[in-house]
PDB file of C-alpha atoms in Angstrom:
ATOM      1  CA  UNK P   1      62.495 -50.033  21.590  1.00 39.00           C
ATOM      2  CA  UNK P   2      62.707 -46.424  21.964  1.00 40.00           C
ATOM      3  CA  UNK P   3      59.959 -46.535  19.429  1.00 41.00           C
ATOM      4  CA  UNK P   4      57.744 -48.520  21.397  1.00 39.00           C
ATOM      5  CA  UNK P   5      58.658 -46.376  24.888  1.00 43.00           C
ATOM      6  CA  UNK P   6      57.146 -43.734  22.527  1.00 44.00           C
ATOM      7  CA  UNK P   7      53.682 -45.743  21.878  1.00 43.00           C
ATOM      8  CA  UNK P   8      53.398 -46.452  25.553  1.00 46.00           C
ATOM      9  CA  UNK P   9      53.689 -42.964  26.258  1.00 52.00           C
ATOM     10  CA  UNK P  10      51.361 -41.289  23.444  1.00 50.00           C
ATOM     11  CA  UNK P  11      48.711 -43.922  23.993  1.00 68.00           C
ATOM     12  CA  UNK P  12      46.382 -42.889  26.420  1.00 74.00           C
ATOM     13  CA  UNK P  13      47.332 -38.509  25.333  1.00 84.00           C
ATOM     14  CA  UNK P  14      44.867 -40.206  22.352  1.00 79.00           C
ATOM     15  CA  UNK P  15      42.447 -41.722  23.951  1.00 85.00           C
ATOM     16  CA  UNK P  16      42.092 -39.045  26.816  1.00 84.00           C
ATOM     17  CA  UNK P  17      41.753 -36.707  23.155  1.00 82.00           C
ATOM     18  CA  UNK P  18      39.698 -38.828  21.039  1.00 82.00           C
ATOM     19  CA  UNK P  19      37.362 -39.085  25.047  1.00 84.00           C
ATOM     20  CA  UNK P  20      36.953 -35.288  25.050  1.00 82.00           C
ATOM     21  CA  UNK P  21      35.959 -34.760  21.483  1.00 83.00           C
ATOM     22  CA  UNK P  22      33.178 -37.513  21.603  1.00 84.00           C
ATOM     23  CA  UNK P  23      32.127 -35.808  24.737  1.00 84.00           C
ATOM     24  CA  UNK P  24      32.479 -32.334  23.283  1.00 83.00           C
ATOM     25  CA  UNK P  25      30.052 -33.436  20.123  1.00 84.00           C
ATOM     26  CA  UNK P  26      28.046 -34.983  22.417  1.00 86.00           C
ATOM     27  CA  UNK P  27      27.672 -31.841  24.257  1.00 83.00           C
ATOM     28  CA  UNK P  28      26.759 -29.964  21.094  1.00 84.00           C
ATOM     29  CA  UNK P  29      24.624 -32.405  20.085  1.00 81.00           C
ATOM     30  CA  UNK P  30      22.413 -32.415  23.718  1.00 80.00           C
ATOM     31  CA  UNK P  31      22.266 -28.043  23.599  1.00 79.00           C
ATOM     32  CA  UNK P  32      21.128 -28.420  19.424  1.00 76.00           C
ATOM     33  CA  UNK P  33      18.224 -30.910  20.310  1.00 75.00           C
ATOM     34  CA  UNK P  34      17.234 -28.988  23.752  1.00 76.00           C
ATOM     35  CA  UNK P  35      17.365 -25.972  21.775  1.00 73.00           C
ATOM     36  CA  UNK P  36      15.161 -27.323  19.356  1.00 76.00           C
ATOM     37  CA  UNK P  37      12.700 -28.748  21.652  1.00 76.00           C
ATOM     38  CA  UNK P  38      12.065 -25.935  24.361  1.00 80.00           C
ATOM     39  CA  UNK P  39      12.899 -22.658  22.528  1.00 86.00           C
ATOM     40  CA  UNK P  40      13.767 -21.884  18.569  1.00 93.00           C
ATOM     41  CA  UNK P  41      14.081 -24.230  15.630  1.00 95.00           C
ATOM     42  CA  UNK P  42      14.730 -23.579  12.035  1.00 96.00           C
ATOM     43  CA  UNK P  43      11.792 -23.633   9.179  1.00 96.00           C
ATOM     44  CA  UNK P  44      11.928 -23.357   5.641  1.00 96.00           C
ATOM     45  CA  UNK P  45       9.245 -22.088   3.472  1.00 96.00           C
ATOM     46  CA  UNK P  46       8.150 -24.256   0.738  1.00 94.00           C
ATOM     47  CA  UNK P  47       5.278 -23.028  -0.767  1.00 95.00           C
ATOM     48  CA  UNK P  48       3.527 -20.045  -1.636  1.00 95.00           C
ATOM     49  CA  UNK P  49       0.279 -19.992   0.265  1.00 96.00           C
ATOM     50  CA  UNK P  50       1.616 -17.588   2.903  1.00 98.00           C
ATOM     51  CA  UNK P  51       2.357 -14.406   0.394  1.00 97.00           C
ATOM     52  CA  UNK P  52       3.079 -11.738   1.034  1.00 97.00           C
ATOM     53  CA  UNK P  53       3.851 -12.165   4.745  1.00 98.00           C
ATOM     54  CA  UNK P  54       6.076 -14.866   4.091  1.00 98.00           C
ATOM     55  CA  UNK P  55       7.682 -15.524   0.629  1.00 97.00           C
ATOM     56  CA  UNK P  56       8.990 -18.862  -0.730  1.00 96.00           C
ATOM     57  CA  UNK P  57      12.780 -19.899  -0.197  1.00 95.00           C
ATOM     58  CA  UNK P  58      12.326 -18.200   3.892  1.00 97.00           C
ATOM     59  CA  UNK P  59      14.085 -19.238   6.513  1.00 97.00           C
ATOM     60  CA  UNK P  60      12.238 -18.699   9.726  1.00 97.00           C
ATOM     61  CA  UNK P  61      13.056 -19.552  13.506  1.00 97.00           C
ATOM     62  CA  UNK P  62       9.671 -20.554  15.145  1.00 97.00           C
ATOM     63  CA  UNK P  63       9.660 -19.690  19.191  1.00 97.00           C
ATOM     64  CA  UNK P  64       8.179 -23.449  20.734  1.00 95.00           C
ATOM     65  CA  UNK P  65       7.410 -22.307  24.208  1.00 95.00           C
ATOM     66  CA  UNK P  66       5.024 -19.640  22.533  1.00 96.00           C
ATOM     67  CA  UNK P  67       2.347 -22.167  23.193  1.00 97.00           C
ATOM     68  CA  UNK P  68       3.747 -24.825  25.568  1.00 96.00           C
ATOM     69  CA  UNK P  69       4.503 -28.100  24.541  1.00 96.00           C
ATOM     70  CA  UNK P  70       2.707 -30.718  23.330  1.00 96.00           C
ATOM     71  CA  UNK P  71       4.454 -34.593  21.761  1.00 95.00           C
ATOM     72  CA  UNK P  72       5.014 -32.803  18.447  1.00 94.00           C
ATOM     73  CA  UNK P  73       7.566 -30.343  19.545  1.00 92.00           C
ATOM     74  CA  UNK P  74       9.588 -33.148  20.800  1.00 88.00           C
ATOM     75  CA  UNK P  75      12.121 -35.000  17.941  1.00 86.00           C
ATOM     76  CA  UNK P  76      10.183 -38.141  16.315  1.00 87.00           C
ATOM     77  CA  UNK P  77       7.254 -36.752  18.401  1.00 91.00           C
ATOM     78  CA  UNK P  78       6.575 -39.740  20.892  1.00 90.00           C
ATOM     79  CA  UNK P  79       3.311 -40.233  21.715  1.00 89.00           C
ATOM     80  CA  UNK P  80       4.400 -40.370  25.935  1.00 88.00           C
ATOM     81  CA  UNK P  81       1.441 -37.782  26.765  1.00 89.00           C
ATOM     82  CA  UNK P  82      -1.391 -35.939  25.238  1.00 88.00           C
ATOM     83  CA  UNK P  83      -2.580 -32.218  25.127  1.00 91.00           C
ATOM     84  CA  UNK P  84      -0.205 -29.584  25.394  1.00 94.00           C
ATOM     85  CA  UNK P  85       1.549 -28.533  29.195  1.00 94.00           C
ATOM     86  CA  UNK P  86       3.033 -24.950  30.366  1.00 93.00           C
ATOM     87  CA  UNK P  87      -0.012 -24.501  27.702  1.00 93.00           C
ATOM     88  CA  UNK P  88      -0.739 -20.512  26.347  1.00 93.00           C
ATOM     89  CA  UNK P  89      -3.417 -19.977  23.858  1.00 93.00           C
ATOM     90  CA  UNK P  90      -3.166 -18.735  20.548  1.00 95.00           C
ATOM     91  CA  UNK P  91      -4.063 -15.360  19.864  1.00 95.00           C
ATOM     92  CA  UNK P  92      -5.845 -14.540  16.671  1.00 96.00           C
ATOM     93  CA  UNK P  93      -3.432 -13.043  13.376  1.00 96.00           C
ATOM     94  CA  UNK P  94      -0.487 -14.967  14.853  1.00 97.00           C
ATOM     95  CA  UNK P  95       1.303 -17.062  12.075  1.00 98.00           C
ATOM     96  CA  UNK P  96       1.981 -20.330  13.784  1.00 98.00           C
ATOM     97  CA  UNK P  97       3.956 -23.379  12.691  1.00 98.00           C
ATOM     98  CA  UNK P  98       1.544 -26.303  13.180  1.00 98.00           C
ATOM     99  CA  UNK P  99       1.762 -30.661  12.075  1.00 97.00           C
ATOM    100  CA  UNK P 100      -0.914 -30.956   9.128  1.00 98.00           C
ATOM    101  CA  UNK P 101      -3.787 -33.042   9.923  1.00 97.00           C
ATOM    102  CA  UNK P 102      -4.354 -35.396   7.354  1.00 96.00           C
ATOM    103  CA  UNK P 103      -0.210 -36.721   7.777  1.00 96.00           C
ATOM    104  CA  UNK P 104       1.446 -35.543  11.284  1.00 95.00           C
ATOM    105  CA  UNK P 105       4.617 -35.793  10.149  1.00 94.00           C
ATOM    106  CA  UNK P 106       3.878 -32.741   7.590  1.00 96.00           C
ATOM    107  CA  UNK P 107       4.662 -29.025   9.226  1.00 97.00           C
ATOM    108  CA  UNK P 108       2.469 -26.713   7.970  1.00 98.00           C
ATOM    109  CA  UNK P 109       2.146 -22.419   8.224  1.00 98.00           C
ATOM    110  CA  UNK P 110      -0.835 -20.449   8.358  1.00 98.00           C
ATOM    111  CA  UNK P 111      -2.500 -17.803   9.958  1.00 98.00           C
ATOM    112  CA  UNK P 112      -4.696 -18.663  12.990  1.00 98.00           C
ATOM    113  CA  UNK P 113      -7.555 -16.626  12.490  1.00 98.00           C
ATOM    114  CA  UNK P 114     -10.241 -18.593  14.427  1.00 97.00           C
ATOM    115  CA  UNK P 115     -10.570 -19.850  18.218  1.00 97.00           C
ATOM    116  CA  UNK P 116     -12.613 -22.043  19.800  1.00 97.00           C
ATOM    117  CA  UNK P 117     -16.375 -20.838  19.786  1.00 97.00           C
ATOM    118  CA  UNK P 118     -15.779 -18.819  16.600  1.00 98.00           C
ATOM    119  CA  UNK P 119     -17.528 -18.537  13.461  1.00 98.00           C
ATOM    120  CA  UNK P 120     -16.425 -18.029  10.790  1.00 98.00           C
ATOM    121  CA  UNK P 121     -17.282 -17.654   6.990  1.00 98.00           C
ATOM    122  CA  UNK P 122     -15.992 -16.043   3.785  1.00 98.00           C
ATOM    123  CA  UNK P 123     -18.983 -14.501   1.584  1.00 97.00           C
ATOM    124  CA  UNK P 124     -18.219 -12.676  -1.570  1.00 95.00           C
ATOM    125  CA  UNK P 125     -14.077 -13.082  -1.185  1.00 95.00           C
ATOM    126  CA  UNK P 126     -14.899 -10.752   2.274  1.00 96.00           C
ATOM    127  CA  UNK P 127     -13.728 -12.444   5.359  1.00 98.00           C
ATOM    128  CA  UNK P 128     -16.676 -12.510   8.573  1.00 98.00           C
ATOM    129  CA  UNK P 129     -15.615 -13.403  11.938  1.00 97.00           C
ATOM    130  CA  UNK P 130     -18.610 -13.600  14.954  1.00 97.00           C
ATOM    131  CA  UNK P 131     -21.056 -11.984  12.084  1.00 96.00           C
ATOM    132  CA  UNK P 132     -18.893  -8.986  11.961  1.00 96.00           C
ATOM    133  CA  UNK P 133     -17.256  -8.124   8.417  1.00 97.00           C
ATOM    134  CA  UNK P 134     -13.073  -8.442   8.996  1.00 97.00           C
ATOM    135  CA  UNK P 135     -12.030  -4.718   7.909  1.00 95.00           C
ATOM    136  CA  UNK P 136      -9.854  -5.090   5.059  1.00 97.00           C
ATOM    137  CA  UNK P 137      -8.772  -1.569   2.876  1.00 97.00           C
ATOM    138  CA  UNK P 138      -6.965  -1.507  -0.060  1.00 96.00           C
ATOM    139  CA  UNK P 139      -3.256  -1.844  -0.177  1.00 96.00           C
ATOM    140  CA  UNK P 140      -2.459  -1.465  -3.865  1.00 96.00           C
ATOM    141  CA  UNK P 141      -1.681  -4.376  -6.557  1.00 97.00           C
ATOM    142  CA  UNK P 142       1.039  -7.324  -6.028  1.00 97.00           C
ATOM    143  CA  UNK P 143       2.580 -10.012  -8.300  1.00 96.00           C
ATOM    144  CA  UNK P 144       3.444 -12.980  -6.356  1.00 94.00           C
ATOM    145  CA  UNK P 145       5.765 -15.879  -7.247  1.00 92.00           C
ATOM    146  CA  UNK P 146       4.891 -18.940  -6.243  1.00 91.00           C
ATOM    147  CA  UNK P 147       7.244 -21.894  -5.893  1.00 90.00           C
ATOM    148  CA  UNK P 148       6.315 -23.157  -9.119  1.00 88.00           C
ATOM    149  CA  UNK P 149       7.948 -19.494 -10.773  1.00 89.00           C
ATOM    150  CA  UNK P 150       4.119 -18.302 -11.535  1.00 91.00           C
ATOM    151  CA  UNK P 151       3.825 -15.149 -11.466  1.00 93.00           C
ATOM    152  CA  UNK P 152       0.013 -14.365  -9.561  1.00 93.00           C
ATOM    153  CA  UNK P 153      -1.244 -10.686 -10.588  1.00 96.00           C
ATOM    154  CA  UNK P 154      -3.067  -9.633  -7.213  1.00 97.00           C
ATOM    155  CA  UNK P 155      -4.399  -6.964  -5.293  1.00 97.00           C
ATOM    156  CA  UNK P 156      -3.192  -6.991  -1.449  1.00 98.00           C
ATOM    157  CA  UNK P 157      -5.353  -5.219   1.651  1.00 97.00           C
ATOM    158  CA  UNK P 158      -4.530  -4.301   5.169  1.00 97.00           C
ATOM    159  CA  UNK P 159      -6.675  -7.160   6.818  1.00 97.00           C
ATOM    160  CA  UNK P 160      -7.546  -6.686  10.877  1.00 97.00           C
ATOM    161  CA  UNK P 161      -8.482  -8.671  13.129  1.00 96.00           C
ATOM    162  CA  UNK P 162     -10.171  -8.269  16.009  1.00 92.00           C
ATOM    163  CA  UNK P 163      -8.131  -9.058  19.368  1.00 85.00           C
ATOM    164  CA  UNK P 164      -8.706 -11.200  22.470  1.00 78.00           C
ATOM    165  CA  UNK P 165      -8.693 -10.503  25.937  1.00 75.00           C
ATOM    166  CA  UNK P 166      -5.166  -9.587  26.721  1.00 78.00           C
ATOM    167  CA  UNK P 167      -4.123  -9.362  23.046  1.00 81.00           C
ATOM    168  CA  UNK P 168      -5.218  -5.295  20.632  1.00 87.00           C
ATOM    169  CA  UNK P 169      -6.712  -5.904  16.955  1.00 89.00           C
ATOM    170  CA  UNK P 170      -4.010  -7.599  14.235  1.00 85.00           C
ATOM    171  CA  UNK P 171      -3.243  -6.242  11.502  1.00 93.00           C
ATOM    172  CA  UNK P 172      -1.440  -7.711   8.284  1.00 97.00           C
ATOM    173  CA  UNK P 173      -1.121  -7.446   4.668  1.00 97.00           C
ATOM    174  CA  UNK P 174      -3.029 -10.429   2.402  1.00 98.00           C
ATOM    175  CA  UNK P 175      -3.215 -11.132  -0.887  1.00 98.00           C
ATOM    176  CA  UNK P 176      -6.843 -11.174  -3.106  1.00 97.00           C
ATOM    177  CA  UNK P 177      -6.542 -12.797  -6.710  1.00 96.00           C
ATOM    178  CA  UNK P 178     -10.149 -13.684  -7.275  1.00 95.00           C
ATOM    179  CA  UNK P 179     -13.534 -12.776  -5.740  1.00 94.00           C
ATOM    180  CA  UNK P 180     -14.597 -16.550  -7.434  1.00 93.00           C
ATOM    181  CA  UNK P 181     -14.627 -20.119  -6.236  1.00 93.00           C
ATOM    182  CA  UNK P 182     -15.429 -22.002  -3.343  1.00 92.00           C
ATOM    183  CA  UNK P 183     -12.749 -20.906  -1.433  1.00 94.00           C
ATOM    184  CA  UNK P 184     -14.773 -17.706  -1.632  1.00 97.00           C
ATOM    185  CA  UNK P 185     -17.925 -18.568  -0.117  1.00 97.00           C
ATOM    186  CA  UNK P 186     -18.517 -21.093   2.628  1.00 97.00           C
ATOM    187  CA  UNK P 187     -20.523 -22.503   5.253  1.00 97.00           C
ATOM    188  CA  UNK P 188     -20.844 -20.513   8.610  1.00 98.00           C
ATOM    189  CA  UNK P 189     -17.600 -23.031  10.472  1.00 98.00           C
ATOM    190  CA  UNK P 190     -17.728 -23.053  14.187  1.00 98.00           C
ATOM    191  CA  UNK P 191     -14.433 -23.453  15.996  1.00 98.00           C
ATOM    192  CA  UNK P 192     -15.157 -26.483  18.143  1.00 98.00           C
ATOM    193  CA  UNK P 193     -13.672 -26.488  21.826  1.00 97.00           C
ATOM    194  CA  UNK P 194      -9.343 -27.544  21.438  1.00 96.00           C
ATOM    195  CA  UNK P 195      -9.347 -26.169  18.105  1.00 98.00           C
ATOM    196  CA  UNK P 196      -8.682 -23.430  16.022  1.00 98.00           C
ATOM    197  CA  UNK P 197      -9.016 -22.403  12.239  1.00 98.00           C
ATOM    198  CA  UNK P 198      -5.971 -21.509   9.829  1.00 98.00           C
ATOM    199  CA  UNK P 199      -5.864 -19.527   6.538  1.00 98.00           C
ATOM    200  CA  UNK P 200      -2.656 -18.666   4.629  1.00 98.00           C
ATOM    201  CA  UNK P 201      -2.402 -14.776   3.670  1.00 98.00           C
ATOM    202  CA  UNK P 202      -2.308 -16.190  -0.022  1.00 98.00           C
ATOM    203  CA  UNK P 203      -6.306 -16.436   0.571  1.00 97.00           C
ATOM    204  CA  UNK P 204      -6.568 -17.562  -3.019  1.00 96.00           C
ATOM    205  CA  UNK P 205      -3.509 -20.076  -3.008  1.00 95.00           C
ATOM    206  CA  UNK P 206      -3.974 -21.793   0.034  1.00 96.00           C
ATOM    207  CA  UNK P 207      -5.094 -25.093   1.034  1.00 95.00           C
ATOM    208  CA  UNK P 208      -5.916 -24.133   4.871  1.00 97.00           C
ATOM    209  CA  UNK P 209      -9.172 -24.780   7.546  1.00 98.00           C
ATOM    210  CA  UNK P 210     -11.712 -23.444   4.589  1.00 98.00           C
ATOM    211  CA  UNK P 211     -11.642 -26.937   3.176  1.00 97.00           C
ATOM    212  CA  UNK P 212     -13.499 -29.672   5.262  1.00 94.00           C
ATOM    213  CA  UNK P 213     -13.843 -32.777   2.736  1.00 89.00           C
ATOM    214  CA  UNK P 214     -11.826 -36.197   2.902  1.00 90.00           C
ATOM    215  CA  UNK P 215      -9.374 -34.935  -0.329  1.00 92.00           C
ATOM    216  CA  UNK P 216      -5.633 -36.132   0.960  1.00 92.00           C
ATOM    217  CA  UNK P 217      -5.294 -31.881   1.013  1.00 91.00           C
ATOM    218  CA  UNK P 218      -7.996 -31.017   3.046  1.00 95.00           C
ATOM    219  CA  UNK P 219      -6.986 -29.477   6.370  1.00 97.00           C
ATOM    220  CA  UNK P 220     -10.606 -28.392   8.233  1.00 97.00           C
ATOM    221  CA  UNK P 221      -9.756 -27.513  12.432  1.00 98.00           C
ATOM    222  CA  UNK P 222      -6.704 -27.998  13.308  1.00 98.00           C
ATOM    223  CA  UNK P 223      -5.941 -29.300  16.773  1.00 97.00           C
ATOM    224  CA  UNK P 224      -4.332 -27.025  19.618  1.00 97.00           C
ATOM    225  CA  UNK P 225      -2.063 -30.289  19.800  1.00 97.00           C
ATOM    226  CA  UNK P 226      -1.100 -29.973  16.520  1.00 97.00           C
ATOM    227  CA  UNK P 227       0.893 -26.185  17.416  1.00 98.00           C
ATOM    228  CA  UNK P 228       4.712 -26.721  17.046  1.00 97.00           C
ATOM    229  CA  UNK P 229       5.796 -22.811  17.797  1.00 97.00           C
ATOM    230  CA  UNK P 230       4.911 -19.237  16.521  1.00 98.00           C
ATOM    231  CA  UNK P 231       6.984 -17.743  13.888  1.00 98.00           C
ATOM    232  CA  UNK P 232       9.050 -14.954  14.795  1.00 97.00           C
ATOM    233  CA  UNK P 233      11.428 -13.951  12.713  1.00 97.00           C
ATOM    234  CA  UNK P 234      12.814 -14.341   8.408  1.00 98.00           C
ATOM    235  CA  UNK P 235      16.832 -15.306   9.137  1.00 97.00           C
ATOM    236  CA  UNK P 236      17.393 -15.969   5.302  1.00 97.00           C
ATOM    237  CA  UNK P 237      15.900 -15.696   2.814  1.00 97.00           C
ATOM    238  CA  UNK P 238      17.006 -16.730  -1.232  1.00 95.00           C
ATOM    239  CA  UNK P 239      14.935 -16.498  -4.122  1.00 91.00           C
ATOM    240  CA  UNK P 240      16.053 -19.834  -6.071  1.00 80.00           C
ATOM    241  CA  UNK P 241      15.872 -18.671  -9.938  1.00 82.00           C
ATOM    242  CA  UNK P 242      18.924 -20.181 -10.603  1.00 81.00           C
ATOM    243  CA  UNK P 243      20.141 -24.124 -10.505  1.00 81.00           C
ATOM    244  CA  UNK P 244      21.757 -25.102  -7.498  1.00 79.00           C
ATOM    245  CA  UNK P 245      24.989 -25.815  -9.408  1.00 86.00           C
ATOM    246  CA  UNK P 246      25.226 -22.259 -10.507  1.00 87.00           C
ATOM    247  CA  UNK P 247      27.559 -21.263  -7.517  1.00 84.00           C
ATOM    248  CA  UNK P 248      28.091 -17.884  -9.270  1.00 87.00           C
ATOM    249  CA  UNK P 249      24.901 -16.735  -8.906  1.00 87.00           C
ATOM    250  CA  UNK P 250      23.822 -17.563  -5.075  1.00 86.00           C
ATOM    251  CA  UNK P 251      25.054 -13.939  -3.896  1.00 89.00           C
ATOM    252  CA  UNK P 252      22.304 -12.490  -5.893  1.00 91.00           C
ATOM    253  CA  UNK P 253      19.790 -15.513  -4.902  1.00 93.00           C
ATOM    254  CA  UNK P 254      19.842 -13.778  -1.850  1.00 95.00           C
ATOM    255  CA  UNK P 255      16.910 -11.609  -0.533  1.00 96.00           C
ATOM    256  CA  UNK P 256      19.386  -9.254   1.790  1.00 95.00           C
ATOM    257  CA  UNK P 257      16.456  -7.116   2.532  1.00 95.00           C
ATOM    258  CA  UNK P 258      14.262 -10.159   4.362  1.00 96.00           C
ATOM    259  CA  UNK P 259      16.918 -10.635   6.839  1.00 96.00           C
ATOM    260  CA  UNK P 260      16.346 -10.472  10.173  1.00 96.00           C
ATOM    261  CA  UNK P 261      13.110  -9.202   9.024  1.00 97.00           C
ATOM    262  CA  UNK P 262      10.137  -9.884  12.180  1.00 97.00           C
ATOM    263  CA  UNK P 263       6.651 -12.010  10.840  1.00 97.00           C
ATOM    264  CA  UNK P 264       3.379 -10.510  11.841  1.00 92.00           C
TER     265      UNK P 264
END
């Protein structure tokens, strides 16, 4: 009888604890979903198209509110409305995360180079914006290491994109490997309304808006609706040169100098 009474006394307490635990779990899930939807979302960098600004193995905080919200701001991208709400126009020079034009389930990160109405062209490896050559003085030699651990020798230059009505000119380093190839001699592209023109900072190893064809990797002009957010901060970075199971190598894999590094 004593054990039966003990069971009867503890059961309500057990159920109450279970309800409280479930409530706490649901609250945490809701807070995470709201934070990821409206404020900040983490992304990782799997390729070398944004070297030297972003490295393979960087983990970013991306601000979701920077450009307002579209259906791509929400989990599973529900088709509940079109366009953007609380829209803020991006600036030339922003490093932005957006959905790939050929497959909206894939996230891309590139630099916004051209806005609606801009003329964008590359001639002989030099970027021209609205008919004017963009300043890019040399900034030294650089060895890039891509996602395949391939070493690429190139030269840095400090590119300065023109500002806008409320934004001063934006300076950032880009990497040049060659002046040859179709990516270095393009037509004069005119950015249509409601779109932007994106390029990788690793200018000769980036599939970006310079490629306008039907190839599955061609990006073309990007609808502003596809914007997810602006890259703000590298909160973690790992080199990933050792196999994942070599636990003893993990501390040496961390790029300590890149932690909490702002993205410009």
